[in-house]
Structures are given as structure tokens and as C-alpha cells.
């Protein structure tokens, strides 16, 4: 009986994983807000399933501030003209969410990736060996741009998995589709305040 239950569970897990992969490959994404599968084009174009938009803003955060709502999976870039640009983001999965106020301390185009030691050790325990270093480029998990947050190990960065935008999937970093991270990167400077809310 236990073997049968385990087999059914494995088949279901494989089916679910296959369904997600098939949906991603066909340009579909599960939108958590609407609880529906939505189309967003080819994954190779790096477009976000959540289209960025400019909205009116009269809140308490000052101009040139980045506010990230991990609950809503949105990043707000507050501008000085009574507006904010809103982007969809991927956030930390269960157990990897955090909050705080920092500043952007560094910006990089097509950044290289040096996984933190804690991540390397954690993945090794799962039987997955991460590289200690990966050169920047289209296959790099940090995508087209990265903005480093304070002295933390976290970044706002691009992704070569745009279908994950809108999900809680990362190890704490804030993921954006490459198209969106380039747009944000071009509009913020080192020293920009970053506020992460849970």
C-alpha cells in the first residue's frame, strides 16, 4: 500500500512539474491574482507575464525610492512627478522572505554570479552542485542587470526564467523579467533607497 501511495505521489509530482514546464514553454503563466493561466508570448523574449505600468502616486514615500511588496509581488519605483512605475517581480519562497530598508550599493550589466556559501551548502545537501562562479550572459540566473541591495546577499536582478515573475520562488532576491530590469536599471542610481515590505 505504501509503495502504491508513493508511486501515485511521484506520478502526480511528475505530471505537475511537466504541466508547469509545458505551460512555460508555450508562453503561459499562472497568475496568482486572477487564479487563471494567462499567455504572455515566448519565454525567449524575456517578457514579464505582468506588464509594467505607470500609476498615479501620492503616498508617503519620497521620489526615487524603490518599494517592494513581497505580498503583492510588485516593485514600485516612486517618481518625482506624482507617479510610480509598477513592475511584477518574483520574490523569496517560504522561509526566504525578508524585509528592511537599504540602498542600492552597486549596479552591474550582465552580471556574473557567485552564489553565497550558504546557498552552495544548502543545494549540496539536496544533491545539487552549484558552480562557485558563473560568467554573465543569457544563461546566467541573474539575467541582464543586477542592482545590489546594501550589504545584504540580495539583489534586484533579471531572470532567464520570465515565467517565474509573480511567484514566490527565489532564495530572497527580487527577480524581474530582463526587459523590466533593464528599464528599472536605466532609471535608478547607486544610492537609491530600497524598502522591502512583507
Coordinates of C-alpha atoms in Angstrom, one line a residue:
X1 CA 0.0 0.0 0.0
X2 CA 2.8 2.4 0.9
X3 CA 4.5 1.7 -2.4
X4 CA 1.3 2.4 -4.3
X5 CA 0.8 5.7 -2.5
X6 CA 4.4 6.7 -3.1
X7 CA 4.1 5.8 -6.8
X8 CA 0.9 7.8 -7.2
X9 CA 2.6 10.8 -5.4
X10 CA 5.6 10.6 -7.7
X11 CA 3.5 10.4 -10.8
X12 CA 1.4 13.4 -9.7
X13 CA 4.6 15.4 -8.9
X14 CA 6.0 14.5 -12.3
X15 CA 2.7 15.4 -14.0
X16 CA 2.5 18.7 -12.2
X17 CA 6.2 19.6 -13.0
X18 CA 5.6 18.6 -16.6
X19 CA 2.5 20.7 -16.8
X20 CA 4.4 23.7 -15.4
X21 CA 7.2 23.2 -17.9
X22 CA 4.9 22.7 -20.8
X23 CA 2.9 25.9 -19.9
X24 CA 6.1 27.9 -19.5
X25 CA 7.4 26.6 -22.9
X26 CA 4.1 27.6 -24.6
X27 CA 4.2 31.1 -23.1
X28 CA 1.6 30.6 -20.3
X29 CA 1.8 31.6 -16.7
X30 CA -0.4 31.0 -13.7
X31 CA -1.5 34.5 -12.4
X32 CA -1.9 34.2 -8.7
X33 CA -4.1 37.3 -8.5
X34 CA -6.7 36.1 -11.0
X35 CA -6.1 32.4 -10.4
X36 CA -6.0 31.8 -14.1
X37 CA -3.4 30.7 -16.7
X38 CA -2.5 33.7 -18.9
X39 CA -0.5 34.0 -22.1
X40 CA 2.5 36.3 -22.4
X41 CA 4.5 35.3 -25.5
X42 CA 7.6 33.3 -26.0
X43 CA 9.8 32.8 -22.9
X44 CA 12.8 33.5 -25.0
X45 CA 11.8 37.2 -25.4
X46 CA 12.2 37.7 -21.6
X47 CA 8.9 39.5 -21.2
X48 CA 7.1 39.5 -17.9
X49 CA 3.7 37.9 -17.6
X50 CA 2.8 41.0 -15.5
X51 CA 3.0 44.1 -17.7
X52 CA 4.7 47.1 -16.2
X53 CA 2.6 50.3 -15.9
X54 CA 2.7 53.8 -14.7
X55 CA 0.2 54.8 -12.0
X56 CA -0.6 57.9 -10.0
X57 CA 1.1 58.1 -6.6
X58 CA 0.5 60.4 -3.7
X59 CA 1.8 58.2 -0.9
X60 CA 4.3 58.8 1.9
X61 CA 7.5 57.5 0.1
X62 CA 9.7 60.1 -1.5
X63 CA 10.8 60.4 -5.1
X64 CA 13.4 58.0 -6.4
X65 CA 12.5 55.3 -3.9
X66 CA 12.0 51.6 -4.7
X67 CA 9.3 50.0 -2.7
X68 CA 8.9 46.2 -3.0
X69 CA 5.7 44.4 -1.7
X70 CA 6.6 40.8 -1.3
X71 CA 2.9 40.0 -0.5
X72 CA 1.7 41.6 -3.8
X73 CA 4.8 40.6 -5.7
X74 CA 5.2 44.1 -7.1
X75 CA 8.0 46.6 -7.2
X76 CA 7.1 50.3 -7.2
X77 CA 9.6 52.9 -8.4
X78 CA 8.4 56.2 -7.0
X79 CA 9.0 59.1 -9.3
X80 CA 9.1 62.8 -8.6
X81 CA 6.1 63.8 -10.7
X82 CA 3.2 62.2 -8.7
X83 CA 3.6 58.8 -10.4
X84 CA 5.1 55.4 -9.8
X85 CA 6.2 52.7 -12.3
X86 CA 4.9 49.3 -11.2
X87 CA 6.6 46.1 -12.1
X88 CA 5.8 42.4 -11.5
X89 CA 8.5 40.6 -9.5
X90 CA 9.4 37.2 -8.2
X91 CA 10.1 37.1 -4.5
X92 CA 11.6 34.8 -1.9
X93 CA 9.8 31.5 -1.4
X94 CA 8.6 30.3 2.0
X95 CA 11.3 30.6 4.6
X96 CA 13.4 33.1 2.4
X97 CA 11.3 36.2 2.7
X98 CA 12.7 39.3 4.4
X99 CA 12.1 43.0 4.9
X100 CA 14.1 46.1 5.6
X101 CA 15.4 49.4 4.3
X102 CA 18.6 49.6 2.4
X103 CA 20.1 51.4 -0.6
X104 CA 21.4 50.3 -4.0
X105 CA 25.2 49.9 -3.5
X106 CA 26.2 48.7 -6.9
X107 CA 24.8 48.2 -10.4
X108 CA 26.0 45.7 -13.0
X109 CA 25.2 44.9 -16.6
X110 CA 25.1 41.2 -17.5
X111 CA 26.5 40.4 -14.0
X112 CA 28.5 37.3 -13.1
X113 CA 27.1 35.1 -10.4
X114 CA 28.9 34.0 -7.3
X115 CA 26.4 32.0 -5.2
X116 CA 26.6 32.7 -1.5
X117 CA 28.3 29.9 0.5
X118 CA 25.0 29.3 2.4
X119 CA 23.2 28.7 -0.9
X120 CA 26.0 26.4 -2.2
X121 CA 25.9 24.3 1.1
X122 CA 22.1 24.2 1.1
X123 CA 21.9 23.0 -2.5
X124 CA 24.7 20.5 -2.0
X125 CA 22.6 18.9 0.8
X126 CA 19.9 18.4 -1.8
X127 CA 22.3 16.7 -4.1
X128 CA 22.6 19.7 -6.5
X129 CA 26.1 21.2 -7.1
X130 CA 26.1 24.9 -7.9
X131 CA 29.1 26.4 -9.6
X132 CA 31.2 28.7 -7.4
X133 CA 31.2 31.2 -10.2
X134 CA 29.2 31.8 -13.5
X135 CA 30.2 34.3 -16.1
X136 CA 27.5 36.8 -17.0
X137 CA 25.3 36.2 -20.1
X138 CA 21.9 35.0 -21.3
X139 CA 22.1 31.7 -19.3
X140 CA 23.1 33.3 -16.1
X141 CA 20.4 33.3 -13.4
X142 CA 20.9 37.0 -12.7
X143 CA 19.8 37.9 -16.1
X144 CA 20.6 41.2 -17.9
X145 CA 21.1 43.5 -15.0
X146 CA 21.6 43.5 -11.2
X147 CA 21.2 46.1 -8.5
X148 CA 22.9 45.1 -5.2
X149 CA 20.9 45.8 -2.1
X150 CA 23.0 47.3 0.8
X151 CA 25.4 44.9 2.4
X152 CA 22.9 42.0 2.1
X153 CA 23.4 39.0 -0.1
X154 CA 20.2 40.0 -2.0
X155 CA 19.8 41.7 -5.4
X156 CA 17.1 43.1 -7.7
X157 CA 18.1 41.2 -10.8
X158 CA 16.9 39.9 -14.2
X159 CA 16.0 36.3 -14.9
X160 CA 16.3 33.8 -17.7
X161 CA 13.0 32.3 -16.3
X162 CA 10.5 35.1 -17.0
X163 CA 7.5 32.7 -16.3
X164 CA 8.5 32.8 -12.6
X165 CA 7.6 36.5 -12.3
X166 CA 4.7 36.9 -9.9
X167 CA 5.7 33.8 -7.9
X168 CA 7.5 33.2 -4.6
X169 CA 10.4 31.2 -6.0
X170 CA 13.8 32.8 -5.2
X171 CA 16.2 32.4 -2.3
X172 CA 15.4 36.0 -1.2
X173 CA 16.4 38.0 -4.3
X174 CA 13.9 40.1 -6.2
X175 CA 13.5 38.8 -9.7
X176 CA 12.4 40.8 -12.7
X177 CA 12.0 39.9 -16.4
X178 CA 15.1 41.1 -18.3
X179 CA 13.1 43.7 -20.2
X180 CA 11.8 45.2 -17.0
X181 CA 15.1 45.0 -15.1
X182 CA 16.8 46.9 -17.9
X183 CA 14.1 49.6 -17.7
X184 CA 14.4 50.0 -14.0
X185 CA 18.2 49.9 -14.1
X186 CA 18.3 52.8 -16.6
X187 CA 16.1 54.9 -14.2
X188 CA 17.8 54.4 -10.9
X189 CA 21.2 55.2 -9.5
X190 CA 23.6 53.9 -6.9
X191 CA 22.3 55.3 -3.6
X192 CA 18.6 54.8 -4.4
X193 CA 16.6 53.8 -1.3
X194 CA 15.1 50.3 -1.4
X195 CA 12.3 49.4 1.0
X196 CA 11.2 45.7 1.2
X197 CA 7.8 45.1 2.8
X198 CA 6.3 41.7 3.8

